[in-house]
Amino acid sequence: MAAVSLFRLSPPLAAVLLLSFLAAVQSIGVNYGTLGDNLPPPAQVAQFLKEKTTIDRIKIFDVNPDILRAFANTGILVAVTIPNGEIPGLTDAGYARRWLAANIQPFYPATKINYILVGNEILHWGPQNLRDNLVAAMRSVHQALLLSGIKDIKVTTAHSLGILESSEPPSLAKFRPGWDTGVLAPLLQFHRETKTPFMVNPYPYFGYSPENANFSVFHPTKGVFDKFTRRTYGNMFDMLMDAVYVSMMKLRYGDVEIAVGETGWSALGESFEQPRCSVANAAAYNGGLVRKYKSGRGTPLMPRKRFDTYIFGLFNENLKTGPLSERNFGLFRPDFTPVYDIGVLRQGTAAAPQQPVPRPALPAPAQEGKKWCVPKPDATDAELQANIDYVCSQGLNCQPIQPGGPCFDPNTVRAHASFVMNTYYQSEGRHDFNCDFSGSGVLTFTDPSNGPCKYVS
Ligand SMILES: *[C@@H]1O[C@H](CO)[C@@H](O)[C@H](O)[C@H]1NC(C)=O
């Protein structure tokens, strides 16, 4: 009924309602790791996610019954992970059924379990007997689910990008020899037969260098051109995803869906981890990821693909070992205060049940009046095209420069770039650096609007 009356509304209003409806039914997910001695009880976590955030799916690294119980009847989807050590045993059909009966069936369907991951990053970390039994264990768990009459839990496992021999350029990527036909082809065959996604953990974080900083965190760059596919990559995440896709295609499994099991960025690190680890980088990366997810734009080789995505992670976890950065991947502190906001907090709700976090004061908005972002006179068409590709890959509205849109004419790269560069500047918070575009943008005090083409201000 809602859908019918929607179309009696004016088209823009209908579009807004439709978008908010879509947003309401699908959101980015988050990994809820529990390696902390100061984390809130699962019931509070469930209540917090449901009431204060738009996050509608979590992934956990075990089958913790307290968490499964806490998320019952919340509507939040829960992806669970079977401990690695269970893999050899699970190849036995009887054991797989008993395992399900003990660990899943007591909670399902009150708790909306959507995925069972059979182990985590087995191919990368081994040992060999787990790798050898991985696909058989996945098949066995899938069979056990069917025999129990459960049809809507998907079986998968997550892979680090250590499965790739190379990822750059994406067109030349391929899986590591030995794993390609040995494990990954049978695994992809399982995913094809069961219509389940191949799950990967891409971390541009690990590919970061001060030179490619902007490219890694979804900031504007000229992009990276793949001469074999003639596609320009605006960010490293897309490049890693297409590297996975090309590798799958080389084994003839390009039809299998891909999901993102983990990806994220640490907000704080040791001095030797600088300048990688910062709140600004973490907010830019995870914020860019959320915008990308909402836009449903996909990658250069997989346009309009929206990958089921789980950010790592929900909380800073103080018991994680390794350098300081490992304990600072969280979107939230254990007291639920946000480390930074990436647009997953519900409007009008105080994010923090405890004391509010003082926000650093931003520079005062331009007192001189309104500003617009336009191309510099000496910016080249190649630079401007890269800006268009970048902005339009970020989920911002590029409809106006499409044929039929109010800003299609004049149909030049410069005019189109001007419109979308300004859209980007205005929507990113109007900081001067939002108009830098690697030195190809400049601010102006003159409204560039032109006839029906109205620039945002
Ligand atoms: C990243 O972008 C900013 C703003 O556009 C620019 O000032 C900086 O030089 C860029 N960094 C690198 C390493 O290219």
PDB file of N, CA and C in Angstrom, residues 16 22 27 40-41 65-67 74 76 97 112 142 165 176-177 185 267 302 375 433 452 455:
ATOM      1  N   VAL A  16      12.814  10.829  -2.470  1.00  0.00           N
ATOM      2  CA  VAL A  16      13.371  10.954  -1.124  1.00  0.00           C
ATOM      3  C   VAL A  16      12.819   9.846  -0.231  1.00  0.00           C
ATOM      4  N   LEU A  22      14.700   2.540   1.317  1.00  0.00           N
ATOM      5  CA  LEU A  22      15.788   1.610   0.999  1.00  0.00           C
ATOM      6  C   LEU A  22      16.853   1.654   2.085  1.00  0.00           C
ATOM      7  N   SER A  27      21.666  -1.594   5.585  1.00  0.00           N
ATOM      8  CA  SER A  27      22.702  -0.698   6.059  1.00  0.00           C
ATOM      9  C   SER A  27      24.015  -1.457   6.104  1.00  0.00           C
ATOM     10  N   PRO A  40      30.805  -3.311  27.170  1.00  0.00           N
ATOM     11  CA  PRO A  40      29.478  -3.417  27.789  1.00  0.00           C
ATOM     12  C   PRO A  40      28.865  -4.793  27.542  1.00  0.00           C
ATOM     13  N   PRO A  41      27.900  -5.186  28.367  1.00  0.00           N
ATOM     14  CA  PRO A  41      27.259  -6.489  28.167  1.00  0.00           C
ATOM     15  C   PRO A  41      26.499  -6.521  26.831  1.00  0.00           C
ATOM     16  N   PRO A  65      26.959 -17.590  22.927  1.00  0.00           N
ATOM     17  CA  PRO A  65      25.513 -17.684  23.185  1.00  0.00           C
ATOM     18  C   PRO A  65      24.936 -16.426  23.838  1.00  0.00           C
ATOM     19  N   ASP A  66      25.745 -15.722  24.629  1.00  0.00           N
ATOM     20  CA  ASP A  66      25.231 -14.497  25.264  1.00  0.00           C
ATOM     21  C   ASP A  66      24.892 -13.448  24.203  1.00  0.00           C
ATOM     22  N   ILE A  67      25.749 -13.369  23.186  1.00  0.00           N
ATOM     23  CA  ILE A  67      25.484 -12.398  22.115  1.00  0.00           C
ATOM     24  C   ILE A  67      24.278 -12.855  21.295  1.00  0.00           C
ATOM     25  N   THR A  74      15.653  -8.450  17.854  1.00  0.00           N
ATOM     26  CA  THR A  74      16.056  -7.069  17.582  1.00  0.00           C
ATOM     27  C   THR A  74      15.913  -6.755  16.094  1.00  0.00           C
ATOM     28  N   ILE A  76      18.142  -7.300  14.085  1.00  0.00           N
ATOM     29  CA  ILE A  76      19.511  -7.124  13.589  1.00  0.00           C
ATOM     30  C   ILE A  76      20.050  -8.480  13.121  1.00  0.00           C
ATOM     31  N   ARG A  97      25.630 -31.890  12.194  1.00  0.00           N
ATOM     32  CA  ARG A  97      24.238 -31.743  12.657  1.00  0.00           C
ATOM     33  C   ARG A  97      24.180 -31.508  14.168  1.00  0.00           C
ATOM     34  N   LYS A 112      18.217 -13.425  14.167  1.00  0.00           N
ATOM     35  CA  LYS A 112      18.239 -13.539  12.699  1.00  0.00           C
ATOM     36  C   LYS A 112      19.652 -13.821  12.193  1.00  0.00           C
ATOM     37  N   HIS A 142      26.459 -26.847   5.266  1.00  0.00           N
ATOM     38  CA  HIS A 142      25.336 -26.507   4.390  1.00  0.00           C
ATOM     39  C   HIS A 142      24.305 -27.639   4.368  1.00  0.00           C
ATOM     40  N   GLU A 165      47.933 -13.368  -5.582  1.00  0.00           N
ATOM     41  CA  GLU A 165      49.362 -13.292  -5.845  1.00  0.00           C
ATOM     42  C   GLU A 165      49.744 -11.845  -6.123  1.00  0.00           C
ATOM     43  N   ARG A 176      46.800 -16.880  -5.728  1.00  0.00           N
ATOM     44  CA  ARG A 176      48.097 -17.533  -5.571  1.00  0.00           C
ATOM     45  C   ARG A 176      48.083 -18.924  -6.173  1.00  0.00           C
ATOM     46  N   PRO A 177      49.131 -19.241  -6.923  1.00  0.00           N
ATOM     47  CA  PRO A 177      49.201 -20.582  -7.504  1.00  0.00           C
ATOM     48  C   PRO A 177      49.176 -21.617  -6.375  1.00  0.00           C
ATOM     49  N   ALA A 185      38.987 -22.818  -6.439  1.00  0.00           N
ATOM     50  CA  ALA A 185      38.014 -23.235  -7.459  1.00  0.00           C
ATOM     51  C   ALA A 185      36.912 -24.107  -6.837  1.00  0.00           C
ATOM     52  N   ALA A 267      42.368   4.389  14.319  1.00  0.00           N
ATOM     53  CA  ALA A 267      42.361   5.836  14.564  1.00  0.00           C
ATOM     54  C   ALA A 267      43.535   6.307  15.416  1.00  0.00           C
ATOM     55  N   MET A 302      32.579  -3.690 -11.645  1.00  0.00           N
ATOM     56  CA  MET A 302      31.319  -4.231 -11.118  1.00  0.00           C
ATOM     57  C   MET A 302      30.363  -3.087 -10.788  1.00  0.00           C
ATOM     58  N   PRO A 375      36.574  24.407 -11.387  1.00  0.00           N
ATOM     59  CA  PRO A 375      37.908  24.042 -11.885  1.00  0.00           C
ATOM     60  C   PRO A 375      38.812  25.267 -12.002  1.00  0.00           C
ATOM     61  N   PHE A 433      39.931  22.404   1.856  1.00  0.00           N
ATOM     62  CA  PHE A 433      40.592  21.239   1.256  1.00  0.00           C
ATOM     63  C   PHE A 433      39.628  20.340   0.491  1.00  0.00           C
ATOM     64  N   PRO A 452      18.911  26.570 -16.132  1.00  0.00           N
ATOM     65  CA  PRO A 452      18.276  25.540 -15.294  1.00  0.00           C
ATOM     66  C   PRO A 452      19.280  24.816 -14.393  1.00  0.00           C
ATOM     67  N   TYR A 455      23.568  25.421  -9.092  1.00  0.00           N
ATOM     68  CA  TYR A 455      24.620  24.875  -8.240  1.00  0.00           C
ATOM     69  C   TYR A 455      24.181  24.866  -6.788  1.00  0.00           C
TER      70      TYR A 455
END
